[in-house]
Tab-separated table of N, CA and C and ligand atoms in Angstrom:
chain	number	residue	atom	x	y	z
A	23	MET	N	15.870	-7.370	-3.400
A	23	MET	CA	15.267	-6.234	-4.125
A	23	MET	C	13.735	-6.323	-4.090
A	24	LEU	N	13.128	-5.169	-3.991
A	24	LEU	CA	11.670	-5.105	-3.999
A	24	LEU	C	11.205	-4.762	-5.415
A	25	ASN	N	10.225	-5.503	-5.905
A	25	ASN	CA	9.638	-5.197	-7.219
A	25	ASN	C	8.436	-4.276	-6.990
A	26	ILE	N	8.550	-3.048	-7.519
A	26	ILE	CA	7.582	-1.990	-7.175
A	26	ILE	C	6.750	-1.603	-8.389
A	27	HIS	N	5.479	-1.417	-8.154
A	27	HIS	CA	4.579	-0.918	-9.205
A	27	HIS	C	4.646	0.610	-9.278
A	28	ASN	N	4.600	1.228	-8.108
A	28	ASN	CA	4.619	2.701	-8.065
A	28	ASN	C	4.932	3.167	-6.641
A	29	ILE	N	5.495	4.356	-6.543
A	29	ILE	CA	5.695	4.982	-5.225
A	29	ILE	C	5.128	6.381	-5.293
A	30	GLU	N	4.373	6.770	-4.278
A	30	GLU	CA	3.999	8.179	-4.113
A	30	GLU	C	4.563	8.630	-2.780
A	31	LYS	N	5.350	9.688	-2.824
A	31	LYS	CA	6.043	10.100	-1.603
A	31	LYS	C	5.156	10.896	-0.661
A	32	SER	N	4.022	11.357	-1.145
A	32	SER	CA	3.078	12.092	-0.295
A	32	SER	C	1.672	11.801	-0.789
A	33	ASN	N	0.891	11.097	0.039
A	33	ASN	CA	-0.449	10.675	-0.375
A	33	ASN	C	-1.348	10.678	0.863
A	34	PHE	N	-2.590	11.120	0.692
A	34	PHE	CA	-3.464	11.317	1.863
A	34	PHE	C	-4.664	10.375	1.907
A	35	VAL	N	-4.730	9.385	1.023
A	35	VAL	CA	-5.918	8.514	1.023
A	35	VAL	C	-5.585	7.041	1.254
A	36	ASN	N	-4.413	6.786	1.808
A	36	ASN	CA	-4.031	5.393	2.069
A	36	ASN	C	-3.564	5.204	3.513
A	37	GLY	N	-4.355	5.755	4.434
A	37	GLY	CA	-4.012	5.653	5.849
A	37	GLY	C	-4.112	7.006	6.506
A	38	ASN	N	-3.677	7.064	7.785
A	38	ASN	CA	-3.770	8.316	8.537
A	38	ASN	C	-2.775	9.355	8.039
A	39	GLY	N	-3.301	10.506	7.643
A	39	GLY	CA	-2.426	11.639	7.335
A	39	GLY	C	-1.614	11.494	6.063
A	40	ASN	N	-0.440	12.126	6.115
A	40	ASN	CA	0.444	12.215	4.953
A	40	ASN	C	1.349	10.982	4.898
A	41	ARG	N	1.230	10.193	3.819
A	41	ARG	CA	1.926	8.900	3.825
A	41	ARG	C	2.800	8.686	2.588
A	42	PHE	N	3.903	8.008	2.826
A	42	PHE	CA	4.774	7.518	1.754
A	42	PHE	C	4.193	6.165	1.358
A	43	VAL	N	3.690	6.066	0.134
A	43	VAL	CA	2.964	4.845	-0.245
A	43	VAL	C	3.740	4.052	-1.291
A	44	ILE	N	3.907	2.773	-1.005
A	44	ILE	CA	4.593	1.867	-1.944
A	44	ILE	C	3.574	0.841	-2.442
A	45	TRP	N	3.315	0.850	-3.765
A	45	TRP	CA	2.502	-0.194	-4.389
A	45	TRP	C	3.474	-1.235	-4.924
A	46	VAL	N	3.455	-2.431	-4.358
A	46	VAL	CA	4.367	-3.456	-4.860
A	46	VAL	C	3.802	-4.046	-6.149
A	47	GLN	N	4.691	-4.660	-6.926
A	47	GLN	CA	4.286	-5.264	-8.202
A	47	GLN	C	4.145	-6.779	-8.016
A	48	GLY	N	3.011	-7.330	-8.456
A	48	GLY	CA	2.815	-8.775	-8.402
A	48	GLY	C	1.724	-9.188	-7.447
A	49	CYS	N	0.701	-9.849	-7.989
A	49	CYS	CA	-0.383	-10.377	-7.147
A	49	CYS	C	-1.082	-11.482	-7.923
A	50	ASP	N	-1.366	-12.598	-7.245
A	50	ASP	CA	-2.097	-13.678	-7.924
A	50	ASP	C	-3.392	-14.041	-7.192
A	51	LEU	N	-3.905	-13.123	-6.396
A	51	LEU	CA	-5.127	-13.421	-5.636
A	51	LEU	C	-6.391	-13.230	-6.468
A	52	GLY	N	-6.305	-12.422	-7.498
A	52	GLY	CA	-7.426	-12.298	-8.439
A	52	GLY	C	-8.745	-11.846	-7.830
A	53	CYS	N	-8.719	-10.876	-6.935
A	53	CYS	CA	-9.975	-10.392	-6.326
A	53	CYS	C	-10.920	-9.885	-7.416
A	54	LYS	N	-12.187	-10.259	-7.256
A	54	LYS	CA	-13.210	-9.745	-8.151
A	54	LYS	C	-13.293	-8.235	-7.931
A	55	GLY	N	-13.319	-7.464	-8.981
A	55	GLY	CA	-13.468	-6.015	-8.815
A	55	GLY	C	-12.161	-5.292	-8.597
A	56	CYS	N	-11.027	-6.012	-8.626
A	56	CYS	CA	-9.734	-5.331	-8.485
A	56	CYS	C	-9.577	-4.343	-9.634
A	57	TRP	N	-9.281	-3.101	-9.316
A	57	TRP	CA	-9.136	-2.129	-10.399
A	57	TRP	C	-7.667	-1.779	-10.625
A	58	ASN	N	-6.762	-2.566	-10.032
A	58	ASN	CA	-5.336	-2.309	-10.210
A	58	ASN	C	-4.665	-3.528	-10.847
A	59	ARG	N	-5.255	-4.007	-11.945
A	59	ARG	CA	-4.756	-5.238	-12.570
A	59	ARG	C	-3.378	-5.082	-13.189
A	60	GLU	N	-2.972	-3.845	-13.438
A	60	GLU	CA	-1.611	-3.628	-13.968
A	60	GLU	C	-0.571	-4.077	-12.931
A	61	SER	N	-1.000	-4.187	-11.682
A	61	SER	CA	-0.042	-4.587	-10.637
A	61	SER	C	0.009	-6.108	-10.459
A	62	TRP	N	-0.717	-6.875	-11.269
A	62	TRP	CA	-0.756	-8.344	-11.088
A	62	TRP	C	0.514	-9.034	-11.588
A	63	SER	N	1.084	-8.550	-12.683
A	63	SER	CA	2.225	-9.235	-13.302
A	63	SER	C	3.415	-9.298	-12.342
A	64	PHE	N	4.116	-10.441	-12.368
A	64	PHE	CA	5.306	-10.592	-11.524
A	64	PHE	C	6.577	-10.196	-12.253
A	65	GLU	N	6.452	-9.702	-13.478
A	65	GLU	CA	7.643	-9.233	-14.188
A	65	GLU	C	8.219	-8.006	-13.481
A	66	ALA	N	9.539	-7.884	-13.553
A	66	ALA	CA	10.194	-6.773	-12.853
A	66	ALA	C	9.740	-5.436	-13.433
A	67	LYS	N	9.369	-4.506	-12.567
A	67	LYS	CA	8.969	-3.170	-13.027
A	67	LYS	C	9.965	-2.124	-12.523
A	68	ILE	N	9.873	-1.777	-11.244
A	68	ILE	CA	10.874	-0.865	-10.658
A	68	ILE	C	11.540	-1.650	-9.528
A	69	LEU	N	12.851	-1.831	-9.613
A	69	LEU	CA	13.545	-2.617	-8.585
A	69	LEU	C	14.358	-1.687	-7.688
A	70	LYS	N	14.097	-1.782	-6.386
A	70	LYS	CA	14.849	-0.955	-5.432
A	70	LYS	C	15.144	-1.782	-4.190
A	71	SER	N	16.237	-1.468	-3.538
A	71	SER	CA	16.567	-2.179	-2.298
A	71	SER	C	15.815	-1.531	-1.135
A	72	ALA	N	15.725	-2.281	-0.038
A	72	ALA	CA	15.084	-1.753	1.170
A	72	ALA	C	15.823	-0.513	1.674
A	73	ASP	N	17.163	-0.554	1.620
A	73	ASP	CA	17.950	0.600	2.099
A	73	ASP	C	17.665	1.856	1.273
A	74	GLU	N	17.586	1.660	-0.048
A	74	GLU	CA	17.319	2.780	-0.956
A	74	GLU	C	15.959	3.419	-0.627
A	75	ILE	N	14.970	2.585	-0.428
A	75	ILE	CA	13.626	3.104	-0.132
A	75	ILE	C	13.608	3.788	1.239
A	76	PHE	N	14.300	3.201	2.205
A	76	PHE	CA	14.317	3.809	3.535
A	76	PHE	C	14.929	5.216	3.474
A	77	LYS	N	15.984	5.370	2.663
A	77	LYS	CA	16.594	6.711	2.522
A	77	LYS	C	15.575	7.691	1.929
A	78	GLU	N	14.819	7.239	0.945
A	78	GLU	CA	13.800	8.119	0.337
A	78	GLU	C	12.751	8.518	1.381
A	79	ILE	N	12.395	7.594	2.246
A	79	ILE	CA	11.420	7.899	3.306
A	79	ILE	C	11.995	8.972	4.238
A	80	LEU	N	13.259	8.804	4.623
A	80	LEU	CA	13.890	9.782	5.526
A	80	LEU	C	13.978	11.167	4.896
A	81	ASN	N	14.133	11.201	3.576
A	81	ASN	CA	14.280	12.496	2.886
A	81	ASN	C	12.954	13.191	2.606
A	82	GLN	N	11.847	12.526	2.875
A	82	GLN	CA	10.539	13.114	2.588
A	82	GLN	C	10.018	13.826	3.843
A	83	PRO	N	9.795	15.152	3.783
A	83	PRO	CA	9.375	15.869	4.998
A	83	PRO	C	7.897	15.671	5.334
A	84	ASN	N	7.586	15.910	6.606
A	84	ASN	CA	6.194	16.002	7.088
A	84	ASN	C	5.360	14.742	6.904
A	85	LEU	N	5.990	13.594	6.936
A	85	LEU	CA	5.209	12.352	6.809
A	85	LEU	C	4.615	11.945	8.156
A	86	ASP	N	3.461	11.276	8.106
A	86	ASP	CA	2.891	10.644	9.295
A	86	ASP	C	3.140	9.138	9.285
A	87	GLY	N	3.378	8.610	8.100
A	87	GLY	CA	3.572	7.169	8.065
A	87	GLY	C	3.905	6.647	6.688
A	88	VAL	N	4.057	5.318	6.649
A	88	VAL	CA	4.404	4.607	5.416
A	88	VAL	C	3.344	3.538	5.199
A	89	THR	N	2.897	3.420	3.952
A	89	THR	CA	1.863	2.430	3.616
A	89	THR	C	2.383	1.488	2.542
A	90	PHE	N	2.160	0.171	2.750
A	90	PHE	CA	2.467	-0.836	1.735
A	90	PHE	C	1.148	-1.345	1.179
A	91	THR	N	1.025	-1.351	-0.141
A	91	THR	CA	-0.182	-1.858	-0.759
A	91	THR	C	0.220	-2.499	-2.081
A	92	GLY	N	-0.724	-2.770	-2.957
A	92	GLY	CA	-0.275	-3.497	-4.152
A	92	GLY	C	-1.262	-3.422	-5.295
A	93	GLY	N	-0.930	-4.562	-6.024
A	93	GLY	CA	-0.109	-5.781	-5.841
A	93	GLY	C	-0.308	-6.383	-4.447
A	94	GLU	N	0.470	-7.398	-4.146
A	94	GLU	CA	0.278	-8.054	-2.852
A	94	GLU	C	1.534	-7.937	-1.984
A	95	PRO	N	1.491	-7.086	-0.950
A	95	PRO	CA	2.664	-6.861	-0.105
A	95	PRO	C	3.206	-8.137	0.546
A	96	PHE	N	2.330	-9.050	0.954
A	96	PHE	CA	2.832	-10.223	1.690
A	96	PHE	C	3.525	-11.237	0.786
A	97	LEU	N	3.481	-11.030	-0.534
A	97	LEU	CA	4.278	-11.882	-1.426
A	97	LEU	C	5.709	-11.353	-1.522
A	98	GLN	N	5.970	-10.191	-0.925
A	98	GLN	CA	7.345	-9.650	-0.870
A	98	GLN	C	7.642	-9.203	0.566
A	99	ASP	N	7.169	-10.016	1.508
A	99	ASP	CA	7.232	-9.539	2.893
A	99	ASP	C	8.639	-9.486	3.478
A	100	SER	N	9.611	-10.247	2.915
A	100	SER	CA	10.941	-10.175	3.546
A	100	SER	C	11.575	-8.802	3.300
A	101	GLU	N	11.485	-8.275	2.080
A	101	GLU	CA	12.048	-6.941	1.810
A	101	GLU	C	11.255	-5.859	2.545
A	102	LEU	N	9.938	-5.998	2.546
A	102	LEU	CA	9.118	-4.982	3.230
A	102	LEU	C	9.359	-4.996	4.738
A	103	THR	N	9.640	-6.178	5.284
A	103	THR	CA	9.937	-6.248	6.724
A	103	THR	C	11.201	-5.466	7.045
A	104	LYS	N	12.207	-5.545	6.147
A	104	LYS	CA	13.443	-4.772	6.383
A	104	LYS	C	13.132	-3.280	6.462
A	105	ILE	N	12.306	-2.791	5.544
A	105	ILE	CA	11.938	-1.366	5.559
A	105	ILE	C	11.158	-1.051	6.831
A	106	ALA	N	10.167	-1.877	7.129
A	106	ALA	CA	9.279	-1.606	8.268
A	106	ALA	C	10.050	-1.604	9.583
A	107	LYS	N	11.000	-2.530	9.730
A	107	LYS	CA	11.779	-2.583	10.981
A	107	LYS	C	12.568	-1.284	11.175
A	108	ARG	N	13.174	-0.782	10.092
A	108	ARG	CA	13.944	0.467	10.217
A	108	ARG	C	13.009	1.639	10.487
A	109	VAL	N	11.857	1.664	9.833
A	109	VAL	CA	10.890	2.754	10.071
A	109	VAL	C	10.469	2.749	11.538
A	110	LYS	N	10.192	1.572	12.083
A	110	LYS	CA	9.709	1.503	13.461
A	110	LYS	C	10.800	1.812	14.478
A	111	SER	N	12.050	1.412	14.163
A	111	SER	CA	13.096	1.614	15.162
A	111	SER	C	13.798	2.967	15.027
A	112	GLU	N	13.763	3.571	13.832
A	112	GLU	CA	14.557	4.797	13.627
A	112	GLU	C	13.703	6.041	13.381
A	113	THR	N	12.396	5.897	13.307
A	113	THR	CA	11.527	7.067	13.099
A	113	THR	C	10.283	6.920	13.979
A	114	LYS	N	9.431	7.941	13.933
A	114	LYS	CA	8.174	7.847	14.694
A	114	LYS	C	7.003	7.558	13.751
A	115	LEU	N	7.302	7.197	12.528
A	115	LEU	CA	6.246	6.974	11.538
A	115	LEU	C	5.513	5.653	11.799
A	116	THR	N	4.267	5.610	11.367
A	116	THR	CA	3.484	4.375	11.507
A	116	THR	C	3.549	3.573	10.206
A	117	ILE	N	3.226	2.292	10.342
A	117	ILE	CA	3.181	1.405	9.174
A	117	ILE	C	1.749	0.912	8.989
A	118	GLN	N	1.224	1.130	7.778
A	118	GLN	CA	-0.096	0.589	7.435
A	118	GLN	C	0.057	-0.301	6.200
A	119	VAL	N	-0.655	-1.423	6.206
A	119	VAL	CA	-0.551	-2.354	5.076
A	119	VAL	C	-1.951	-2.750	4.615
A	120	PHE	N	-2.137	-2.749	3.301
A	120	PHE	CA	-3.355	-3.267	2.679
A	120	PHE	C	-2.985	-4.594	2.017
A	121	THR	N	-3.618	-5.679	2.436
A	121	THR	CA	-3.346	-6.983	1.831
A	121	THR	C	-4.645	-7.651	1.398
A	122	GLY	N	-4.553	-8.472	0.370
A	122	GLY	CA	-5.720	-9.261	-0.044
A	122	GLY	C	-5.837	-10.558	0.747
A	123	PHE	N	-4.783	-10.922	1.493
A	123	PHE	CA	-4.852	-12.134	2.320
A	123	PHE	C	-5.710	-11.889	3.554
A	124	ARG	N	-6.293	-12.953	4.071
A	124	ARG	CA	-6.974	-12.872	5.364
A	124	ARG	C	-5.908	-13.010	6.458
A	125	LEU	N	-6.194	-12.498	7.650
A	125	LEU	CA	-5.202	-12.499	8.735
A	125	LEU	C	-4.646	-13.897	8.985
A	126	GLU	N	-5.512	-14.908	8.987
A	126	GLU	CA	-5.032	-16.268	9.298
A	126	GLU	C	-4.100	-16.816	8.216
A	127	GLU	N	-4.120	-16.223	7.037
A	127	GLU	CA	-3.237	-16.700	5.964
A	127	GLU	C	-1.826	-16.108	6.064
A	128	ILE	N	-1.659	-15.071	6.876
A	128	ILE	CA	-0.352	-14.389	6.945
A	128	ILE	C	0.177	-14.335	8.376
A	129	GLU	N	-0.414	-15.135	9.267
A	129	GLU	CA	-0.083	-14.970	10.687
A	129	GLU	C	1.376	-15.304	11.008
A	130	ASN	N	2.080	-16.030	10.120
A	130	ASN	CA	3.490	-16.354	10.393
A	130	ASN	C	4.460	-15.376	9.740
A	131	SER	N	3.955	-14.379	9.086
A	131	SER	CA	4.851	-13.433	8.410
A	131	SER	C	5.512	-12.502	9.429
A	132	PRO	N	6.826	-12.285	9.292
A	132	PRO	CA	7.513	-11.354	10.210
A	132	PRO	C	7.025	-9.920	10.040
A	133	LEU	N	6.456	-9.621	8.879
A	133	LEU	CA	5.970	-8.258	8.631
A	133	LEU	C	4.853	-7.873	9.597
A	134	LEU	N	4.065	-8.863	9.968
A	134	LEU	CA	2.895	-8.588	10.811
A	134	LEU	C	3.269	-7.865	12.114
A	135	LYS	N	4.448	-8.223	12.672
A	135	LYS	CA	4.870	-7.639	13.968
A	135	LYS	C	5.166	-6.144	13.862
A	136	GLU	N	5.408	-5.655	12.659
A	136	GLU	CA	5.823	-4.260	12.482
A	136	GLU	C	4.652	-3.324	12.135
A	137	ILE	N	3.463	-3.890	11.993
A	137	ILE	CA	2.332	-3.127	11.437
A	137	ILE	C	1.498	-2.454	12.530
A	138	ASP	N	1.158	-1.183	12.313
A	138	ASP	CA	0.219	-0.498	13.219
A	138	ASP	C	-1.217	-0.767	12.799
A	139	THR	N	-1.473	-0.622	11.507
A	139	THR	CA	-2.841	-0.849	11.005
A	139	THR	C	-2.786	-1.741	9.775
A	140	LEU	N	-3.627	-2.781	9.796
A	140	LEU	CA	-3.676	-3.737	8.680
A	140	LEU	C	-5.094	-3.778	8.134
A	141	VAL	N	-5.209	-3.684	6.819
A	141	VAL	CA	-6.496	-3.930	6.167
A	141	VAL	C	-6.323	-5.242	5.420
A	142	ALA	N	-7.056	-6.284	5.848
A	142	ALA	CA	-6.820	-7.633	5.323
A	142	ALA	C	-8.091	-8.246	4.768
A	143	GLY	N	-7.906	-9.048	3.717
A	143	GLY	CA	-9.036	-9.772	3.131
A	143	GLY	C	-9.223	-9.410	1.674
A	144	ARG	N	-9.894	-10.302	0.949
A	144	ARG	CA	-10.075	-10.096	-0.486
A	144	ARG	C	-10.860	-8.809	-0.736
A	145	TYR	N	-10.384	-8.049	-1.670
A	145	TYR	CA	-10.957	-6.728	-1.975
A	145	TYR	C	-12.453	-6.819	-2.287
A	146	GLY	N	-13.217	-5.942	-1.660
A	146	GLY	CA	-14.630	-5.822	-1.964
A	146	GLY	C	-15.508	-6.909	-1.377
A	147	GLN	N	-14.924	-7.909	-0.697
A	147	GLN	CA	-15.750	-8.996	-0.177
A	147	GLN	C	-15.679	-9.115	1.337
A	148	GLU	N	-14.486	-9.096	1.884
A	148	GLU	CA	-14.344	-9.469	3.290
A	148	GLU	C	-13.236	-8.684	3.977
A	149	GLN	N	-13.040	-7.449	3.572
A	149	GLN	CA	-11.937	-6.697	4.160
A	149	GLN	C	-12.227	-6.309	5.602
A	150	ARG	N	-11.199	-6.480	6.448
A	150	ARG	CA	-11.321	-6.072	7.848
A	150	ARG	C	-10.149	-5.202	8.230
A	151	VAL	N	-10.395	-4.263	9.164
A	151	VAL	CA	-9.320	-3.387	9.643
A	151	VAL	C	-8.871	-3.874	11.024
A	152	TYR	N	-7.551	-4.024	11.179
A	152	TYR	CA	-6.970	-4.396	12.463
A	152	TYR	C	-6.054	-3.261	12.911
A	153	ASN	N	-6.366	-2.636	14.032
A	153	ASN	CA	-5.496	-1.611	14.602
A	153	ASN	C	-4.676	-2.269	15.707
A	154	PHE	N	-3.379	-2.507	15.446
A	154	PHE	CA	-2.537	-3.247	16.390
A	154	PHE	C	-1.844	-2.341	17.405
A	155	SER	N	-1.886	-1.028	17.195
A	155	SER	CA	-1.230	-0.129	18.151
A	155	SER	C	-2.234	0.951	18.543
A	156	ASP	N	-1.717	2.045	19.144
A	156	ASP	CA	-2.620	3.133	19.539
A	156	ASP	C	-3.199	3.848	18.324
A	157	THR	N	-2.539	3.654	17.181
A	157	THR	CA	-3.025	4.284	15.952
A	157	THR	C	-4.372	3.689	15.585
A	158	VAL	N	-5.354	4.544	15.429
A	158	VAL	CA	-6.675	4.027	15.038
A	158	VAL	C	-7.033	4.613	13.697
A	159	TRP	N	-7.333	3.761	12.778
A	159	TRP	CA	-7.720	4.196	11.430
A	159	TRP	C	-9.086	3.627	11.091
A	160	GLU	N	-10.000	4.510	10.706
A	160	GLU	CA	-11.333	4.068	10.283
A	160	GLU	C	-11.276	3.829	8.786
A	161	PHE	N	-11.773	2.685	8.361
A	161	PHE	CA	-11.756	2.350	6.940
A	161	PHE	C	-12.618	3.346	6.170
A	162	ASP	N	-11.972	4.062	5.264
A	162	ASP	CA	-12.691	5.048	4.465
A	162	ASP	C	-12.608	4.591	3.014
A	163	ASN	N	-13.693	4.031	2.515
A	163	ASN	CA	-13.626	3.498	1.144
A	163	ASN	C	-14.273	4.445	0.140
A	164	GLU	N	-14.215	5.731	0.448
A	164	GLU	CA	-14.783	6.705	-0.487
A	164	GLU	C	-13.755	7.730	-0.965
A	165	SER	N	-12.657	7.896	-0.231
A	165	SER	CA	-11.678	8.926	-0.609
A	165	SER	C	-10.914	8.545	-1.875
A	166	VAL	N	-10.638	9.552	-2.673
A	166	VAL	CA	-9.895	9.359	-3.918
A	166	VAL	C	-8.900	10.501	-4.041
A	167	GLU	N	-7.691	10.195	-4.511
A	167	GLU	CA	-6.712	11.252	-4.776
A	167	GLU	C	-6.270	11.108	-6.232
A	168	VAL	N	-6.249	12.228	-6.954
A	168	VAL	CA	-5.846	12.212	-8.362
A	168	VAL	C	-4.612	13.090	-8.506
A	169	GLU	N	-3.539	12.479	-9.029
A	169	GLU	CA	-2.307	13.248	-9.261
A	169	GLU	C	-2.154	13.449	-10.767
A	170	ILE	N	-1.889	14.701	-11.160
A	170	ILE	CA	-1.649	14.987	-12.579
A	170	ILE	C	-0.143	15.109	-12.777
A	171	CYS	N	0.440	14.167	-13.517
A	171	CYS	CA	1.895	14.150	-13.725
A	171	CYS	C	2.284	15.194	-14.777
A	172	GLU	N	3.588	15.480	-14.852
A	172	GLU	CA	4.072	16.488	-15.803
A	172	GLU	C	3.726	16.134	-17.246
A	173	ASP	N	3.705	14.817	-17.557
A	173	ASP	CA	3.399	14.409	-18.940
A	173	ASP	C	1.891	14.292	-19.183
A	174	GLY	N	1.098	14.726	-18.225
A	174	GLY	CA	-0.352	14.710	-18.396
A	174	GLY	C	-1.016	13.426	-17.929
A	175	THR	N	-0.213	12.428	-17.547
A	175	THR	CA	-0.780	11.165	-17.049
A	175	THR	C	-1.495	11.413	-15.723
A	176	LEU	N	-2.626	10.734	-15.544
A	176	LEU	CA	-3.346	10.834	-14.277
A	176	LEU	C	-3.084	9.579	-13.453
A	177	ILE	N	-2.731	9.773	-12.188
A	177	ILE	CA	-2.597	8.627	-11.282
A	177	ILE	C	-3.707	8.742	-10.247
A	178	VAL	N	-4.580	7.730	-10.204
A	178	VAL	CA	-5.714	7.730	-9.279
A	178	VAL	C	-5.442	6.727	-8.172
A	179	THR	N	-5.549	7.162	-6.908
A	179	THR	CA	-5.395	6.234	-5.795
A	179	THR	C	-6.572	6.391	-4.850
A	180	GLY	N	-6.748	5.394	-3.981
A	180	GLY	CA	-7.877	5.417	-3.061
A	180	GLY	C	-8.951	4.462	-3.554
A	181	TYR	N	-10.192	4.887	-3.473
A	181	TYR	CA	-11.315	4.002	-3.796
A	181	TYR	C	-12.269	4.658	-4.789
A	182	PRO	N	-11.832	4.808	-6.028
A	182	PRO	CA	-12.713	5.451	-7.010
A	182	PRO	C	-13.853	4.537	-7.445
A	183	GLN	N	-15.023	5.115	-7.618
A	183	GLN	CA	-16.151	4.350	-8.164
A	183	GLN	C	-15.984	4.274	-9.676
A	184	ASP	N	-16.630	3.259	-10.298
A	184	ASP	CA	-16.508	3.078	-11.762
A	184	ASP	C	-16.921	4.343	-12.507
A	185	GLU	N	-18.020	4.979	-12.037
A	185	GLU	CA	-18.524	6.187	-12.710
A	185	GLU	C	-17.472	7.291	-12.709
A	186	PHE	N	-16.776	7.420	-11.583
A	186	PHE	CA	-15.739	8.445	-11.445
A	186	PHE	C	-14.626	8.198	-12.471
A	187	LEU	N	-14.203	6.920	-12.604
A	187	LEU	CA	-13.139	6.597	-13.555
A	187	LEU	C	-13.604	6.857	-14.993
A	188	LYS	N	-14.885	6.543	-15.256
A	188	LYS	CA	-15.404	6.788	-16.613
A	188	LYS	C	-15.371	8.277	-16.922
A	189	ASP	N	-15.750	9.093	-15.934
A	189	ASP	CA	-15.742	10.543	-16.129
A	189	ASP	C	-14.342	11.059	-16.401
A	190	LEU	N	-13.334	10.401	-15.762
A	190	LEU	CA	-11.953	10.826	-15.987
A	190	LEU	C	-11.410	10.284	-17.306
A	191	LYS	N	-12.176	9.353	-17.912
A	191	LYS	CA	-11.773	8.686	-19.159
A	191	LYS	C	-10.483	7.907	-18.994
A	192	ILE	N	-10.365	7.163	-17.859
A	192	ILE	CA	-9.183	6.326	-17.637
A	192	ILE	C	-9.481	4.918	-18.136
B	210	LIG	S1	-5.020	-8.343	-3.513
B	210	LIG	FE1	-5.161	-6.239	-4.288
B	210	LIG	S2	-4.003	-6.239	-6.224
B	210	LIG	FE2	-4.381	-8.375	-5.673
B	210	LIG	S3	-6.242	-8.871	-6.819
B	210	LIG	FE3	-6.872	-8.258	-4.756
B	210	LIG	S4	-7.307	-6.064	-4.929
B	210	LIG	FE4	-6.107	-6.638	-6.739
């Protein structure tokens, strides 16, 4: 089972085009400036199987790809690899992953073989973009997407500046 912080089935600021984005739950890297500290806890939040998530991906129209972010995706790489393998073999979607690990720290992970674009390294200090396939993604650390939920909750994704968050009163 994958422990998930949040899923957005259509998001435009976490990779090329329209993406199914999975924020996993749990991270102990403690990057300075991390603004997603709610995703640090390893307590179970939303539990779903790889098969369940893959079905949701198939049911979502007009996607360009799937993005894994966090929390720390490589701390749950066995479940994510199952999803990524099916995405790569059964669809034309791309896989993009944002990790706080440096490439040399995850080089033995099976997930790495399934990735088109990887953003690796501690947040705000040493992030690098690796384009492993024909897919080329330029790191854009200015885009922000704000979703207004039915209950009035705001979900902010992308790279918001502190001033922007203050203005939103989050
Ligand atoms: S890897 Fe991501 S979630 Fe973990 S501390 Fe760094 S920025 Fe935050």
